[in-house]
Amino acid sequence: MLPTSDKTDMSVFEKVESEVRSYCRSFPTVFEKARGYKLWDQEGREFIDFFAGAGALNYGHNDPGMKEKLIEYLSSDGIVHSLDMATTAKADFLKKFKEIILEPRGLDYKVMFPGPTGTNTVESALKLARKVTGRDTVISFTRAFHGMTLGSLSVTGNAFKRKGAGIPLTNAVSLPYDQYDGKVDSLTLLERYLEDKGSGVDLPAAVILETVQGEGGINVASSEWLKQVEQICRRQGVLLIVDDVQAGCGRTGTFFSFEPAGLQPDIVCLSKSLGGYGVPFAITLIRPDLDTWAPGEHNGTFRGHNLAFVAATEALRYWETDEFAQEIRRKGEKTRTALEDITAKFPDLKGEVRGRGLMLGIEFPEEGFAEKVCEEAFKRGLIMETSGPDSEVAKLLPPLIIDDEGLDKGLAILEKSIEAAA
Amino acid sequence: MLPTSDKTDMSVFEKVESEVRSYCRSFPTVFEKARGYKLWDQEGREFIDFFAGAGALNYGHNDPGMKEKLIEYLSSDGIVHSLDMATTAKADFLKKFKEIILEPRGLDYKVMFPGPTGTNTVESALKLARKVTGRDTVISFTRAFHGMTLGSLSVTGNAFKRKGAGIPLTNAVSLPYDQYDGKVDSLTLLERYLEDKGSGVDLPAAVILETVQGEGGINVASSEWLKQVEQICRRQGVLLIVDDVQAGCGRTGTFFSFEPAGLQPDIVCLSKSLGGYGVPFAITLIRPDLDTWAPGEHNGTFRGHNLAFVAATEALRYWETDEFAQEIRRKGEKTRTALEDITAKFPDLKGEVRGRGLMLGIEFPEEGFAEKVCEEAFKRGLIMETSGPDSEVAKLLPPLIIDDEGLDKGLAILEKSIEAAA
Amino acid sequence: MLPTSDKTDMSVFEKVESEVRSYCRSFPTVFEKARGYKLWDQEGREFIDFFAGAGALNYGHNDPGMKEKLIEYLSSDGIVHSLDMATTAKADFLKKFKEIILEPRGLDYKVMFPGPTGTNTVESALKLARKVTGRDTVISFTRAFHGMTLGSLSVTGNAFKRKGAGIPLTNAVSLPYDQYDGKVDSLTLLERYLEDKGSGVDLPAAVILETVQGEGGINVASSEWLKQVEQICRRQGVLLIVDDVQAGCGRTGTFFSFEPAGLQPDIVCLSKSLGGYGVPFAITLIRPDLDTWAPGEHNGTFRGHNLAFVAATEALRYWETDEFAQEIRRKGEKTRTALEDITAKFPDLKGEVRGRGLMLGIEFPEEGFAEKVCEEAFKRGLIMETSGPDSEVAKLLPPLIIDDEGLDKGLAILEKSIEAAA
Amino acid sequence: MLPTSDKTDMSVFEKVESEVRSYCRSFPTVFEKARGYKLWDQEGREFIDFFAGAGALNYGHNDPGMKEKLIEYLSSDGIVHSLDMATTAKADFLKKFKEIILEPRGLDYKVMFPGPTGTNTVESALKLARKVTGRDTVISFTRAFHGMTLGSLSVTGNAFKRKGAGIPLTNAVSLPYDQYDGKVDSLTLLERYLEDKGSGVDLPAAVILETVQGEGGINVASSEWLKQVEQICRRQGVLLIVDDVQAGCGRTGTFFSFEPAGLQPDIVCLSKSLGGYGVPFAITLIRPDLDTWAPGEHNGTFRGHNLAFVAATEALRYWETDEFAQEIRRKGEKTRTALEDITAKFPDLKGEVRGRGLMLGIEFPEEGFAEKVCEEAFKRGLIMETSGPDSEVAKLLPPLIIDDEGLDKGLAILEKSIEAAA
């Protein structure tokens, strides 16, 4: 049984919640339950989830193993809120994360708990990079999305979100991402900007990037490009921050999205699916010699969210062997092929499939079309969203644990929705 | 039974966690369980909690009623992560918050979910104030603490935290808080700054303040001062933001800390104890006509943390009658009297009691003394922290649900600790 | 004979000159000639000048000695434009300035040529202070005026001028000037802000001030206040910049306005009357150990304006003995007494005399009254302007070389103008 | 006879002038007289001037016609300093400038007097562009040079100069100039940045550019590129500011450097040679409908420098027919050919000739070589300077009035100097 509410309608949101609410406008129903790749609204209607909490639900909704651990922890009065005091739950997370994630990948990062959201980890990364280097500027890329607080917003590309700041966003320079318009050689430009003493771009503290830009329209940077960016940074003494908040935790087929490119970022930002169960959680991984924080120099009330430690520790079980990663890649390939088949059926739409692993999308050049597709999908029981500055990409972020049946069903709905929208 | 960990020691934190960790240095033990006003470390040692998650645990640790609701919700596969989609749990929270908190106080705020931490709500408030007014500057006060992300840090007073930004903090002006040095008339200065066209302070979007400054050293603004600030704001068309993240949710003896002064802030920031159970949660309350956000103009992955909705809704039960508030005030008076008795016993220390409700502190002018007191308290089984820019205030934030026995025990330890430190 | 123009009217200005023009609106006639304390328009109408180029004509218009030197220099094809190359004219200026101004006052400043205007010297001072200290913030004072380029504007108080920037003005903090509203203890506030680690004001690179604020309304800082500010700066390792652009070059009765207070500023800004003849000229005086500029780190096309060197060198003759300074002080006292007599005759106007030396003004509380006085004065052949954020002060800046007859005549017109305006 | 100085040596500059001095280090002698394209030091040594006051002496030193007018004006006690009051000298300038420069070119700009230096006009242009559009960002280009005050420095490329600010330079974005590294399509990038709502570059108030970058290394933008930039600006509602401080006043072969490209900038900045005689002078030309300044919103003490009006008016005589412009172009072609012949003689140096009109340079890739050339030239009686971020370009800016004999002599010295340096 759920809490006190009788059957509710949307009116309470319209009356009481701020105009800033958005997804409840795209998906106008009241959700009640969820499990795996499915959600149900309070009328009992079932939805397949190809949105997965914007990448926060890689392990699906309400994973039974994590649920059990959470209930057990709650039942035994395990400490829930602990600021940054030492707790057994936190110790467990640190040990497992080191053992299962860091060590097998030859990484020796220090782990910072910067507060439980993506923008907390990004802000902490920017602060540290500036502190360590004594420089002000951070270079980010076109179409980047790093968060809504002032520092993160400064390195975010979206004009609509940027305007929300109400003040000029400073100390950041936006350069072209890989394949940003065919005619611009972004690597040459980055290198020239850094090495030319007349470029007008001050030598930056850091370059921050996503290997696949989720909110920016499922733009995939090639391994070659990423590797080159890393080398340019090394040559100029500039730190490389990978914001793996959306693309990390397995979304692209490996735990860190930068593994195929062989990057060794100086700082890594993780959040979203890191907490496993959809609970707020974030960490900042720091090259040990850069860990020059003074105690308490960055703090926050919810750095010690032990329910997140418990669920996150349990979630790491998925990574004990390579099987889960292989499955993601297999399902990613399968889905990409399906999407290409679908777009091939509607050549007039000029849909373009893009993405990596299970972070996929179809760009539809026609204005408003991708949004129409998502609308049609919702009517048919599939939750999907758009991305890109003009909402031009229909985005697929199914939970990584989805089975083939779920994928097939979702893709079939997608095809019908495209047909209906066309 | 707790998770996989064997008995652990502090070494994992020293090896793997960033140098930024702080409270685990003040309280060097590994905590495991907690209930009400007590914590236990993994050795089974018991501590009385006069820290309460820096104000995030007003209802104590692991409140049984909320625990039951959380377990029930988890067990029934209630949706846990929902971005800002509509859910039954969120609807319940909105209805109850309106019914129990807003309506009886004659408030008609719109509720925004800005992300689950204090700094998220502050950043959203600053953004909205700037957007609505088209102005850049925000006035804050000496000793203010509003958060660690760039926007919130700009209105935070602490030099050590500010330096962490690594770049100049701009678009903010810090004015003297009530009683900031006896010789400065802060109200006159505020008004002159706003009305004088030659003051060098641009007409601000907003004034942001805490009615009691927690991190800044338990500084209490008088009702008269608060009222005057509000009137000055009104006269000049400047918005008033009350950051009630730490002082709100009953900490000072009323749900909102500004009730005794009769303020009607334009925007209110709530977090910390709002989630009831110590889980990340925050809201921004907005005067309806200022709710000019465009959909999605501010967003965030963890705006829809349904475990927080469930616990927060249950926590509101405490506010259905006035009994809880009365008890806070009674215990506040009792504690203050006790503190005054204690300081009277050690006249050489020149301790000065300050605070309101159960947000109390003793300022010790001798450098390092307050820290020594907290150290001694920890040895004796009492968790307390310091605040103020020089850590000069021993701070008491017991859970509001603490009983007299717990209070008495804690205060007795405090007295012994002061004796030991002296 | 003057250039090609026939008798002209104001229409060319209205048609061709930008709307930004201002004084030609207050003094709607076309001026042609000038000498000493007098100007003549093209109709031959004579005006007494109590404005003196906003302080740029302390030696009056077209001083015969300087005129001779200028004509001689031009006639002999002395080099006129030399960037910052070495020239005989510049050598002469440096030698004389050292010999006549610096050495007798026990000052050993290095002399920088930052470009020929007041805002150039202020910008160079701010840059150097930030470079030397590695800090960002500069503290300025309410009602300050330092210039119209972005850096100088950031430390200027006037809201109307500030808005002209079109962007937020940052890295500056405005504190109350001496006697800024009786209730505010500005020294206490300054010191607390600097020494309190929780004040929210970052330790600044420098404090910049005018000893008498000209544009801000003829506000005079007491010697005691100035001395205290200097001592606070010393204690906190903050540089003291005196902007003596308007109050310097004898205006207040000594060459530097800070001599009576016995200040030893770290950096001094001079311009306006420094060039003697009203030609563009400015220097920045720098405590030798702070002269850490790299060659060319600040530059500018008109640093080597040799006509200014020639006239400025000649102007220094006024300072070879103390006689000129004594005369300024005598005439200052005489004028102040006269002003007080005048205001005493119109008690209803509640005029308040203020100023130091020959930098004087009467504040009229009634809105628009001071402007009316200046209008009436113009009609009667006296050039005067207002100052203050609300143009509430009728300002008197007669040339320092004015004789008693000129003063008396001007003051008589002023009295009649006040009468007419009342 | 010149002023009081005996023969002087460089020691006064070393002892008294700030370390920031630069050209007196490159040209270590004390100059005394100048005429046309020649200077003489106090030993009577003659130098040919291929530097021309960094472009401030297009009409050569001490033009006899202007000299006569200046002496006449001084002798007749014409008003010299007038703030922005109306004067006959100013009226004459406005009329002549309109008649000789603006009208024949079909331009109807309003004329603003922003203060007498290049950085004053640039700052005024930036302020106005931001005010008019309500936007913050200004786009400038790699290698740009616009001035040393904070606003102008923000749009300047040189890292060494930028660092002098001591604070982050904000509200500006630096994009690649024409031909900035062969691989980058700067026009595509500019357009994409402006039209892409996800670019991370906020829609700017203005684009500011030099058609030929003098300080940046004599980089010439093609007419096609300039035209495209203008069209991109028009399409996006962005203002185009041409900083013609160095390239204007005939330097490139037409009065405005943008005439061959057929640009119609919204705002034009002029200074340097505008004053004709090397005296400080600057104007800002404003499209009439953009002239939204409030009276006095930007001001400055030396806006009314009547000696500059007199000389500038006289200088306009050069532009009454097209002959002068034709001669510049002829001499430009001749000089370019000579430079190409010279570089052809030293193929190992890989010198690359660049420039337009009489704004020319040779880039020498070998580090320090261009500086060595200028050193050798000075020894041989030729004044030349380098430009570019690594001082890699030997720059030629002979006075435009130079005759063929002077050019030939200078070029012969240049050739010998290159030989000596090689």
mmCIF file of N, CA, C and O in Angstrom, chain C residues 5 16 18-20 22-23 31-35 62 67 76-77 79 84 86 88 92 111 123 127 148 150 161 272 291 296 299 301, chain D residues 5 16 18-20 22-23 31-35 67 76-77 79 84 86 88 92 111 123 127 148 150 161 272 291 296 299 301:
data_model
loop_
_atom_site.group_PDB
_atom_site.id
_atom_site.type_symbol
_atom_site.label_atom_id
_atom_site.label_comp_id
_atom_site.label_asym_id
_atom_site.label_seq_id
_atom_site.Cartn_x
_atom_site.Cartn_y
_atom_site.Cartn_z
ATOM 1 N N SER C 5 36.009 78.453 -39.403
ATOM 2 C CA SER C 5 34.572 78.580 -39.163
ATOM 3 C C SER C 5 34.070 80.018 -39.233
ATOM 4 O O SER C 5 34.659 80.940 -38.711
ATOM 5 N N VAL C 16 25.277 66.509 -35.516
ATOM 6 C CA VAL C 16 26.374 65.586 -35.778
ATOM 7 C C VAL C 16 26.923 64.927 -34.517
ATOM 8 O O VAL C 16 27.400 63.806 -34.561
ATOM 9 N N SER C 18 27.072 63.099 -30.869
ATOM 10 C CA SER C 18 26.267 62.085 -30.175
ATOM 11 C C SER C 18 25.438 62.693 -29.049
ATOM 12 O O SER C 18 25.805 63.700 -28.444
ATOM 13 N N GLU C 19 24.361 62.013 -28.747
ATOM 14 C CA GLU C 19 23.478 62.421 -27.649
ATOM 15 C C GLU C 19 24.191 62.436 -26.302
ATOM 16 O O GLU C 19 23.680 62.965 -25.323
ATOM 17 N N VAL C 20 25.351 61.843 -26.245
ATOM 18 C CA VAL C 20 26.066 61.728 -24.969
ATOM 19 C C VAL C 20 26.611 63.074 -24.499
ATOM 20 O O VAL C 20 26.952 63.247 -23.337
ATOM 21 N N SER C 22 27.052 66.609 -22.996
ATOM 22 C CA SER C 22 26.302 67.096 -21.835
ATOM 23 C C SER C 22 26.565 68.558 -21.484
ATOM 24 O O SER C 22 25.635 69.342 -21.410
ATOM 25 N N TYR C 23 27.833 68.940 -21.290
ATOM 26 C CA TYR C 23 28.054 70.317 -20.821
ATOM 27 C C TYR C 23 27.586 71.354 -21.840
ATOM 28 O O TYR C 23 27.209 72.469 -21.480
ATOM 29 N N PHE C 31 31.973 78.532 -27.415
ATOM 30 C CA PHE C 31 33.126 79.229 -26.850
ATOM 31 C C PHE C 31 34.240 79.324 -27.882
ATOM 32 O O PHE C 31 34.415 78.441 -28.717
ATOM 33 N N GLU C 32 35.012 80.405 -27.748
ATOM 34 C CA GLU C 32 36.040 80.636 -28.754
ATOM 35 C C GLU C 32 37.416 80.872 -28.144
ATOM 36 O O GLU C 32 38.411 80.322 -28.595
ATOM 37 N N LYS C 33 37.461 81.726 -27.148
ATOM 38 C CA LYS C 33 38.740 82.105 -26.574
ATOM 39 C C LYS C 33 38.682 81.962 -25.061
ATOM 40 O O LYS C 33 37.616 81.917 -24.462
ATOM 41 N N ALA C 34 39.883 81.974 -24.472
ATOM 42 C CA ALA C 34 39.946 81.869 -23.022
ATOM 43 C C ALA C 34 41.300 82.367 -22.569
ATOM 44 O O ALA C 34 42.304 82.262 -23.273
ATOM 45 N N ARG C 35 41.288 82.903 -21.370
ATOM 46 C CA ARG C 35 42.561 83.305 -20.771
ATOM 47 C C ARG C 35 42.337 83.442 -19.269
ATOM 48 O O ARG C 35 41.359 84.048 -18.831
ATOM 49 N N ASN C 62 45.175 78.966 -20.773
ATOM 50 C CA ASN C 62 46.184 79.564 -21.650
ATOM 51 C C ASN C 62 47.203 80.446 -20.918
ATOM 52 O O ASN C 62 47.480 81.583 -21.319
ATOM 53 N N LYS C 67 52.154 78.937 -22.633
ATOM 54 C CA LYS C 67 51.868 79.195 -24.047
ATOM 55 C C LYS C 67 53.160 79.468 -24.803
ATOM 56 O O LYS C 67 53.404 78.893 -25.877
ATOM 57 N N SER C 76 60.159 74.973 -32.968
ATOM 58 C CA SER C 76 61.476 74.367 -33.149
ATOM 59 C C SER C 76 61.395 72.913 -33.586
ATOM 60 O O SER C 76 62.399 72.208 -33.562
ATOM 61 N N ASP C 77 60.178 72.466 -33.931
ATOM 62 C CA ASP C 77 59.982 71.067 -34.309
ATOM 63 C C ASP C 77 60.446 70.088 -33.239
ATOM 64 O O ASP C 77 60.966 68.995 -33.542
ATOM 65 N N ILE C 79 60.035 67.110 -30.869
ATOM 66 C CA ILE C 79 59.237 65.905 -31.162
ATOM 67 C C ILE C 79 57.946 65.951 -30.339
ATOM 68 O O ILE C 79 57.972 66.208 -29.137
ATOM 69 N N ASP C 84 56.597 55.727 -25.847
ATOM 70 C CA ASP C 84 57.358 55.868 -24.603
ATOM 71 C C ASP C 84 58.870 55.826 -24.858
ATOM 72 O O ASP C 84 59.641 55.341 -24.044
ATOM 73 N N ALA C 86 62.481 57.754 -25.199
ATOM 74 C CA ALA C 86 63.110 58.830 -24.429
ATOM 75 C C ALA C 86 63.137 60.099 -25.266
ATOM 76 O O ALA C 86 63.501 60.068 -26.444
ATOM 77 N N THR C 88 63.876 64.587 -24.885
ATOM 78 C CA THR C 88 64.380 65.635 -23.993
ATOM 79 C C THR C 88 63.249 66.251 -23.173
ATOM 80 O O THR C 88 63.413 66.534 -21.991
ATOM 81 N N ASP C 92 63.127 66.312 -19.136
ATOM 82 C CA ASP C 92 62.948 67.553 -18.382
ATOM 83 C C ASP C 92 61.817 67.432 -17.376
ATOM 84 O O ASP C 92 61.938 67.836 -16.226
ATOM 85 N N VAL C 111 57.752 56.913 -11.652
ATOM 86 C CA VAL C 111 56.723 57.589 -12.440
ATOM 87 C C VAL C 111 56.366 56.732 -13.654
ATOM 88 O O VAL C 111 57.227 56.373 -14.454
ATOM 89 N N GLU C 123 43.186 52.887 -14.130
ATOM 90 C CA GLU C 123 43.257 51.492 -14.598
ATOM 91 C C GLU C 123 44.646 50.898 -14.349
ATOM 92 O O GLU C 123 44.784 49.748 -13.946
ATOM 93 N N LYS C 127 45.442 47.650 -11.993
ATOM 94 C CA LYS C 127 46.142 46.494 -12.553
ATOM 95 C C LYS C 127 47.379 46.160 -11.721
ATOM 96 O O LYS C 127 47.612 44.996 -11.372
ATOM 97 N N MET C 148 35.627 56.212 -16.504
ATOM 98 C CA MET C 148 34.559 55.663 -17.329
ATOM 99 C C MET C 148 34.922 54.370 -18.049
ATOM 100 O O MET C 148 34.057 53.782 -18.685
ATOM 101 N N LEU C 150 36.113 50.340 -18.047
ATOM 102 C CA LEU C 150 35.472 49.294 -17.247
ATOM 103 C C LEU C 150 36.066 49.116 -15.855
ATOM 104 O O LEU C 150 35.327 48.977 -14.875
ATOM 105 N N LYS C 161 26.196 56.312 -14.138
ATOM 106 C CA LYS C 161 27.413 56.008 -14.893
ATOM 107 C C LYS C 161 27.662 54.493 -14.942
ATOM 108 O O LYS C 161 28.065 53.950 -15.967
ATOM 109 N N LYS C 272 44.407 65.499 -15.057
ATOM 110 C CA LYS C 272 43.738 66.810 -15.137
ATOM 111 C C LYS C 272 44.757 67.953 -15.197
ATOM 112 O O LYS C 272 45.409 68.130 -16.220
ATOM 113 N N ASP C 291 57.046 48.486 -8.141
ATOM 114 C CA ASP C 291 57.148 48.719 -9.594
ATOM 115 C C ASP C 291 57.607 47.442 -10.297
ATOM 116 O O ASP C 291 58.703 47.345 -10.813
ATOM 117 N N GLY C 296 56.356 47.039 -21.116
ATOM 118 C CA GLY C 296 55.258 46.971 -22.074
ATOM 119 C C GLY C 296 54.028 46.242 -21.586
ATOM 120 O O GLY C 296 53.072 46.067 -22.345
ATOM 121 N N ASN C 299 50.509 49.462 -22.003
ATOM 122 C CA ASN C 299 51.041 50.446 -22.950
ATOM 123 C C ASN C 299 49.940 51.365 -23.454
ATOM 124 O O ASN C 299 48.865 51.438 -22.847
ATOM 125 N N THR C 301 49.135 54.471 -26.925
ATOM 126 C CA THR C 301 49.695 55.297 -27.992
ATOM 127 C C THR C 301 50.133 56.681 -27.522
ATOM 128 O O THR C 301 51.099 57.230 -28.021
ATOM 129 N N SER D 5 66.501 71.509 -20.376
ATOM 130 C CA SER D 5 67.440 70.399 -20.223
ATOM 131 C C SER D 5 68.779 70.650 -20.890
ATOM 132 O O SER D 5 68.869 71.141 -22.010
ATOM 133 N N VAL D 16 63.985 57.142 -12.677
ATOM 134 C CA VAL D 16 62.705 57.721 -12.257
ATOM 135 C C VAL D 16 61.502 57.077 -12.944
ATOM 136 O O VAL D 16 60.418 57.006 -12.369
ATOM 137 N N SER D 18 58.998 54.236 -14.511
ATOM 138 C CA SER D 18 58.610 52.871 -14.149
ATOM 139 C C SER D 18 59.230 51.838 -15.078
ATOM 140 O O SER D 18 59.508 52.107 -16.251
ATOM 141 N N GLU D 19 59.365 50.642 -14.549
ATOM 142 C CA GLU D 19 59.876 49.507 -15.335
ATOM 143 C C GLU D 19 58.998 49.192 -16.540
ATOM 144 O O GLU D 19 59.410 48.434 -17.415
ATOM 145 N N VAL D 20 57.816 49.735 -16.572
ATOM 146 C CA VAL D 20 56.891 49.405 -17.649
ATOM 147 C C VAL D 20 57.322 50.013 -18.984
ATOM 148 O O VAL D 20 56.877 49.590 -20.044
ATOM 149 N N SER D 22 59.012 50.733 -22.386
ATOM 150 C CA SER D 22 59.475 49.684 -23.297
ATOM 151 C C SER D 22 60.217 50.212 -24.513
ATOM 152 O O SER D 22 61.351 49.812 -24.770
ATOM 153 N N TYR D 23 59.611 51.105 -25.290
ATOM 154 C CA TYR D 23 60.277 51.495 -26.544
ATOM 155 C C TYR D 23 61.611 52.184 -26.294
ATOM 156 O O TYR D 23 62.514 52.113 -27.129
ATOM 157 N N PHE D 31 65.435 61.369 -28.019
ATOM 158 C CA PHE D 31 64.993 62.084 -29.211
ATOM 159 C C PHE D 31 64.647 63.530 -28.863
ATOM 160 O O PHE D 31 64.182 63.835 -27.773
ATOM 161 N N GLU D 32 64.868 64.397 -29.864
ATOM 162 C CA GLU D 32 64.669 65.813 -29.582
ATOM 163 C C GLU D 32 63.747 66.495 -30.591
ATOM 164 O O GLU D 32 62.858 67.247 -30.228
ATOM 165 N N LYS D 33 63.997 66.228 -31.833
ATOM 166 C CA LYS D 33 63.255 66.905 -32.881
ATOM 167 C C LYS D 33 62.736 65.889 -33.894
ATOM 168 O O LYS D 33 63.204 64.751 -33.959
ATOM 169 N N ALA D 34 61.772 66.351 -34.672
ATOM 170 C CA ALA D 34 61.225 65.468 -35.685
ATOM 171 C C ALA D 34 60.549 66.305 -36.751
ATOM 172 O O ALA D 34 60.048 67.406 -36.487
ATOM 173 N N ARG D 35 60.560 65.780 -37.948
ATOM 174 C CA ARG D 35 59.828 66.444 -39.028
ATOM 175 C C ARG D 35 59.600 65.430 -40.135
ATOM 176 O O ARG D 35 60.522 64.703 -40.524
ATOM 177 N N LYS D 67 51.140 72.600 -37.983
ATOM 178 C CA LYS D 67 51.942 73.365 -37.032
ATOM 179 C C LYS D 67 51.522 74.831 -37.041
ATOM 180 O O LYS D 67 51.296 75.434 -35.984
ATOM 181 N N SER D 76 46.391 83.011 -30.505
ATOM 182 C CA SER D 76 45.175 83.826 -30.410
ATOM 183 C C SER D 76 44.350 83.481 -29.177
ATOM 184 O O SER D 76 43.205 83.892 -29.065
ATOM 185 N N ASP D 77 44.933 82.676 -28.273
ATOM 186 C CA ASP D 77 44.207 82.254 -27.082
ATOM 187 C C ASP D 77 42.888 81.559 -27.398
ATOM 188 O O ASP D 77 41.892 81.692 -26.661
ATOM 189 N N ILE D 79 40.351 78.681 -27.172
ATOM 190 C CA ILE D 79 40.134 77.856 -25.986
ATOM 191 C C ILE D 79 40.761 76.473 -26.202
ATOM 192 O O ILE D 79 40.567 75.850 -27.241
ATOM 193 N N ASP D 84 33.169 68.921 -22.783
ATOM 194 C CA ASP D 84 32.378 68.741 -24.017
ATOM 195 C C ASP D 84 31.459 69.936 -24.265
ATOM 196 O O ASP D 84 30.373 69.789 -24.800
ATOM 197 N N ALA D 86 30.545 73.385 -26.313
ATOM 198 C CA ALA D 86 30.630 73.744 -27.727
ATOM 199 C C ALA D 86 31.755 74.758 -27.919
ATOM 200 O O ALA D 86 31.850 75.734 -27.173
ATOM 201 N N THR D 88 34.263 76.723 -31.172
ATOM 202 C CA THR D 88 34.383 76.923 -32.620
ATOM 203 C C THR D 88 35.291 75.863 -33.234
ATOM 204 O O THR D 88 35.012 75.352 -34.321
ATOM 205 N N ASP D 92 34.192 73.336 -36.169
ATOM 206 C CA ASP D 92 34.927 73.213 -37.431
ATOM 207 C C ASP D 92 35.260 71.760 -37.737
ATOM 208 O O ASP D 92 35.112 71.287 -38.857
ATOM 209 N N VAL D 111 28.850 61.490 -34.194
ATOM 210 C CA VAL D 111 30.229 61.514 -33.711
ATOM 211 C C VAL D 111 30.251 61.687 -32.190
ATOM 212 O O VAL D 111 29.692 62.648 -31.664
ATOM 213 N N GLU D 123 36.305 51.355 -25.414
ATOM 214 C CA GLU D 123 35.432 51.162 -24.235
ATOM 215 C C GLU D 123 34.045 51.758 -24.484
ATOM 216 O O GLU D 123 33.031 51.174 -24.108
ATOM 217 N N LYS D 127 30.543 49.647 -24.452
ATOM 218 C CA LYS D 127 29.462 50.047 -23.555
ATOM 219 C C LYS D 127 28.169 50.275 -24.335
ATOM 220 O O LYS D 127 27.103 49.776 -23.959
ATOM 221 N N MET D 148 44.257 48.797 -23.365
ATOM 222 C CA MET D 148 44.812 48.339 -22.103
ATOM 223 C C MET D 148 43.910 48.551 -20.900
ATOM 224 O O MET D 148 44.244 48.140 -19.806
ATOM 225 N N LEU D 150 40.326 47.877 -18.799
ATOM 226 C CA LEU D 150 39.778 46.547 -18.539
ATOM 227 C C LEU D 150 38.831 46.038 -19.629
ATOM 228 O O LEU D 150 38.907 44.869 -20.025
ATOM 229 N N LYS D 161 49.710 40.795 -22.217
ATOM 230 C CA LYS D 161 48.940 41.988 -21.861
ATOM 231 C C LYS D 161 47.741 41.611 -20.976
ATOM 232 O O LYS D 161 47.416 42.322 -20.023
ATOM 233 N N LYS D 272 44.538 57.507 -32.833
ATOM 234 C CA LYS D 272 45.907 57.588 -33.373
ATOM 235 C C LYS D 272 46.060 58.764 -34.356
ATOM 236 O O LYS D 272 46.075 59.915 -33.923
ATOM 237 N N ASP D 291 22.390 55.654 -31.360
ATOM 238 C CA ASP D 291 22.923 56.692 -30.485
ATOM 239 C C ASP D 291 21.965 56.957 -29.326
ATOM 240 O O ASP D 291 21.344 58.016 -29.225
ATOM 241 N N GLY D 296 25.849 62.591 -20.833
ATOM 242 C CA GLY D 296 26.811 62.387 -19.759
ATOM 243 C C GLY D 296 26.959 60.962 -19.276
ATOM 244 O O GLY D 296 27.691 60.702 -18.324
ATOM 245 N N ASN D 299 31.596 59.979 -19.847
ATOM 246 C CA ASN D 299 32.224 61.287 -19.936
ATOM 247 C C ASN D 299 33.744 61.183 -19.804
ATOM 248 O O ASN D 299 34.299 60.093 -19.959
ATOM 249 N N THR D 301 37.480 63.926 -18.915
ATOM 250 C CA THR D 301 38.019 65.283 -18.824
ATOM 251 C C THR D 301 38.547 65.820 -20.148
ATOM 252 O O THR D 301 38.474 67.012 -20.426
#
